[in-house]
PDB file of C-alpha atoms in Angstrom:
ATOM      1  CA  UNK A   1    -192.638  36.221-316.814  1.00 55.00           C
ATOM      2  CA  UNK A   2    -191.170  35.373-313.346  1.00 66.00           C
ATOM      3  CA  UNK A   3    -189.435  37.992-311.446  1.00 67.00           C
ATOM      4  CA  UNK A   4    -185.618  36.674-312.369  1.00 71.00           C
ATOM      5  CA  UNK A   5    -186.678  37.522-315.923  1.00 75.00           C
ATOM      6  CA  UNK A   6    -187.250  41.282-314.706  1.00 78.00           C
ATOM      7  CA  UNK A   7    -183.423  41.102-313.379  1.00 83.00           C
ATOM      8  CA  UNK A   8    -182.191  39.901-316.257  1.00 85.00           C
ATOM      9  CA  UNK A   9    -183.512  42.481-318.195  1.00 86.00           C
ATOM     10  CA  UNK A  10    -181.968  45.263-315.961  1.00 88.00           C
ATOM     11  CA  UNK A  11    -178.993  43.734-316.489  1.00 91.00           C
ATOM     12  CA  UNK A  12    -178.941  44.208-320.714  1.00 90.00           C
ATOM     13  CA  UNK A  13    -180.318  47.559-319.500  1.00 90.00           C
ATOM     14  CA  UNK A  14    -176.778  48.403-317.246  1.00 92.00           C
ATOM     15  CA  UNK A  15    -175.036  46.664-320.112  1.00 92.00           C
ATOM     16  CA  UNK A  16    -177.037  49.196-322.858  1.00 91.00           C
ATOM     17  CA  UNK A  17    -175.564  52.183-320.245  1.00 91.00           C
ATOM     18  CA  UNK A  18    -172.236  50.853-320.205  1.00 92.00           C
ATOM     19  CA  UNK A  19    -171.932  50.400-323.969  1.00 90.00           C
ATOM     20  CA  UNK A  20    -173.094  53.716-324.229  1.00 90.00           C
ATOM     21  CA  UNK A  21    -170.254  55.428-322.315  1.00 87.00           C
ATOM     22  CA  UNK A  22    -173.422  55.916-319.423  1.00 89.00           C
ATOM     23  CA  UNK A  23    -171.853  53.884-317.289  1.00 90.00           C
ATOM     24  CA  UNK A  24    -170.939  54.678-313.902  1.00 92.00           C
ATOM     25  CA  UNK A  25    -168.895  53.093-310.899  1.00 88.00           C
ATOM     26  CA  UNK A  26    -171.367  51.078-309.014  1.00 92.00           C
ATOM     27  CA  UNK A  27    -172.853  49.305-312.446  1.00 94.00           C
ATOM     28  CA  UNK A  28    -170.349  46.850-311.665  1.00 94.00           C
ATOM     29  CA  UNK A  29    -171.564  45.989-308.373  1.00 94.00           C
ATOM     30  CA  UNK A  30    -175.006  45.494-308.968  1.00 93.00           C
ATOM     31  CA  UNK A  31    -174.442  42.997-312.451  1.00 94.00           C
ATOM     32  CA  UNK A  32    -172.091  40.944-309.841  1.00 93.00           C
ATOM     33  CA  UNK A  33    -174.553  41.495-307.882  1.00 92.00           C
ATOM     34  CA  UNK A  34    -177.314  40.040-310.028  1.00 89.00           C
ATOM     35  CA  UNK A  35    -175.199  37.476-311.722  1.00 90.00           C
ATOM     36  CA  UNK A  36    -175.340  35.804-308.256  1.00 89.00           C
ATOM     37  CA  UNK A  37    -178.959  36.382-307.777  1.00 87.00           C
ATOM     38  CA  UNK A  38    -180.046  35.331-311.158  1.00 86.00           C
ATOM     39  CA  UNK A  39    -178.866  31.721-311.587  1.00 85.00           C
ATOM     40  CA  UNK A  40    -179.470  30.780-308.123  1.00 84.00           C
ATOM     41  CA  UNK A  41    -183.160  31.689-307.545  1.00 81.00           C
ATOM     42  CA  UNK A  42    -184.414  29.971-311.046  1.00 80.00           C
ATOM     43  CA  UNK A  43    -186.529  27.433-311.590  1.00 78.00           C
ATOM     44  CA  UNK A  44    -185.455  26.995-315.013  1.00 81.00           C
ATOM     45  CA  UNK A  45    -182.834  26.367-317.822  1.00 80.00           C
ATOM     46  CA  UNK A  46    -182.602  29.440-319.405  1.00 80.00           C
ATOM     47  CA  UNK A  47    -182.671  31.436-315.524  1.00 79.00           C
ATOM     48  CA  UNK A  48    -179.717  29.193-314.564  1.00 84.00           C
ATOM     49  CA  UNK A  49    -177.673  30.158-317.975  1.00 88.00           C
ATOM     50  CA  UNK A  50    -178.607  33.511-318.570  1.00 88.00           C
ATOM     51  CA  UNK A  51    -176.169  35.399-316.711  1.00 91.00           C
ATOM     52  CA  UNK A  52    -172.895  33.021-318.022  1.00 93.00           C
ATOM     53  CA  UNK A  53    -171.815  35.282-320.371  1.00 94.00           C
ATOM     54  CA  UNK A  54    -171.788  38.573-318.358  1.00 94.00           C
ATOM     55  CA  UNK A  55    -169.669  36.153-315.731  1.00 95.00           C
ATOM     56  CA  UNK A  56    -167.089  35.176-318.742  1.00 96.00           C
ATOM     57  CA  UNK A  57    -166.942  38.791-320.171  1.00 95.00           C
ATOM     58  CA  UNK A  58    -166.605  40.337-316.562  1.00 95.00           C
ATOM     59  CA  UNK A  59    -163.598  37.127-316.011  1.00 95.00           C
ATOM     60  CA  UNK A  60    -161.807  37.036-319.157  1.00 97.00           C
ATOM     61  CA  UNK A  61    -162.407  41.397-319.659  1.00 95.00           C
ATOM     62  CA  UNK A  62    -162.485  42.830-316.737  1.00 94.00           C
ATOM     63  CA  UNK A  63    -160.772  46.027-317.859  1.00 95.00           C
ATOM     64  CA  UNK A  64    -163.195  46.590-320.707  1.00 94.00           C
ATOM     65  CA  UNK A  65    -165.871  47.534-318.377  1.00 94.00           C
ATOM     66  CA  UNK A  66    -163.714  49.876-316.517  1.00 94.00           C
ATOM     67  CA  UNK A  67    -162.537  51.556-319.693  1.00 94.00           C
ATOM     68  CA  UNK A  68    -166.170  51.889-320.672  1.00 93.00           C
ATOM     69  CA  UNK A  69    -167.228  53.624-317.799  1.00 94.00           C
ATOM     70  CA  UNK A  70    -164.087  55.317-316.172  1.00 94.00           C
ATOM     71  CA  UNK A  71    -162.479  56.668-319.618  1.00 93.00           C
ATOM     72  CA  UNK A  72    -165.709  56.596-321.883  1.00 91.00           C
ATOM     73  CA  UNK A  73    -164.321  55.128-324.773  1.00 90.00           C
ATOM     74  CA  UNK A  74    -164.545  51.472-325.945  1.00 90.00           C
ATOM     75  CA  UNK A  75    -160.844  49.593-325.667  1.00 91.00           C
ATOM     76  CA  UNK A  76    -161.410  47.802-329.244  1.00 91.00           C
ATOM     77  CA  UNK A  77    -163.614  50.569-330.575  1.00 89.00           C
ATOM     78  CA  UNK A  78    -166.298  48.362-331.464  1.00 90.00           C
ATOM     79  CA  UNK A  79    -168.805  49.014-329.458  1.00 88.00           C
ATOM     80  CA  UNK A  80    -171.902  51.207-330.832  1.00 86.00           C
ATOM     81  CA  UNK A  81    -174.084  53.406-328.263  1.00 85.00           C
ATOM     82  CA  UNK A  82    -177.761  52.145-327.736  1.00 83.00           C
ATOM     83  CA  UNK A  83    -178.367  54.829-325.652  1.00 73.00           C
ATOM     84  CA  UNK A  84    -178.475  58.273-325.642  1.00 70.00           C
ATOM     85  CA  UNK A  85    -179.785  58.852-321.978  1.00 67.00           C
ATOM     86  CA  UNK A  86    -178.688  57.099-318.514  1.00 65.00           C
ATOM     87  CA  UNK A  87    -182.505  55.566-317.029  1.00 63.00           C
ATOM     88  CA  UNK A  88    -182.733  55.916-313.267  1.00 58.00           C
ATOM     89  CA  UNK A  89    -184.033  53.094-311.716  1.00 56.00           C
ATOM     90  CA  UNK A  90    -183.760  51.953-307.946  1.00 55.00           C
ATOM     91  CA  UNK A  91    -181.863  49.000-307.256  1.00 55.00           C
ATOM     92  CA  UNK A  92    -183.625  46.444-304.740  1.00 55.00           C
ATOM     93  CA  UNK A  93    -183.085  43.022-303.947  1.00 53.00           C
ATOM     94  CA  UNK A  94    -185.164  40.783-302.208  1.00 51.00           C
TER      95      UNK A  94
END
């Protein structure tokens, strides 16, 4: 598994937090953050792709990830917690 794989899996783990009214303010920094990252160091199809839907969600939505994690509560009350605990992790970028 290369490395951009890794970042792509924090990112459904920040999504996972987000869903699960975990969120918090600078979430939304670090997926723009890696949906920059991601498609532009990979060597492959699926590394180039993977981060398209976060980027049409976060376009199209915006206000459903603030809702999530400034008022807790999903906007179309759809959303089902995955989580019941934030994880602590340390963000780094090479």
């Amino acid at each position: 598994m290369c490395s951009l794989s890794f970042r792509v899996k924090r990112i459904t783990g920040i999504l996972e937090g987000i869903v699960s009214d975990l969120g918090v303010n600078g979430d939304l920094d670090v997926l723009d953050e890696f949906a920059d990252y991601v498609p532009n160091g990979s060597l492959c199809g699926f590394g180039v792709q993977a981060t398209n839907p976060l980027k049409t969600a976060k376009r199209y939505w915006p206000e459903h990830f603030t809702m999530h994690i400034q008022e807790l509560r999903c906007p179309t009350g759809t959303c089902i917690p995955v989580r019941a605990h934030r994880f602590v992790t340390k963000h780094v970028l090479p």
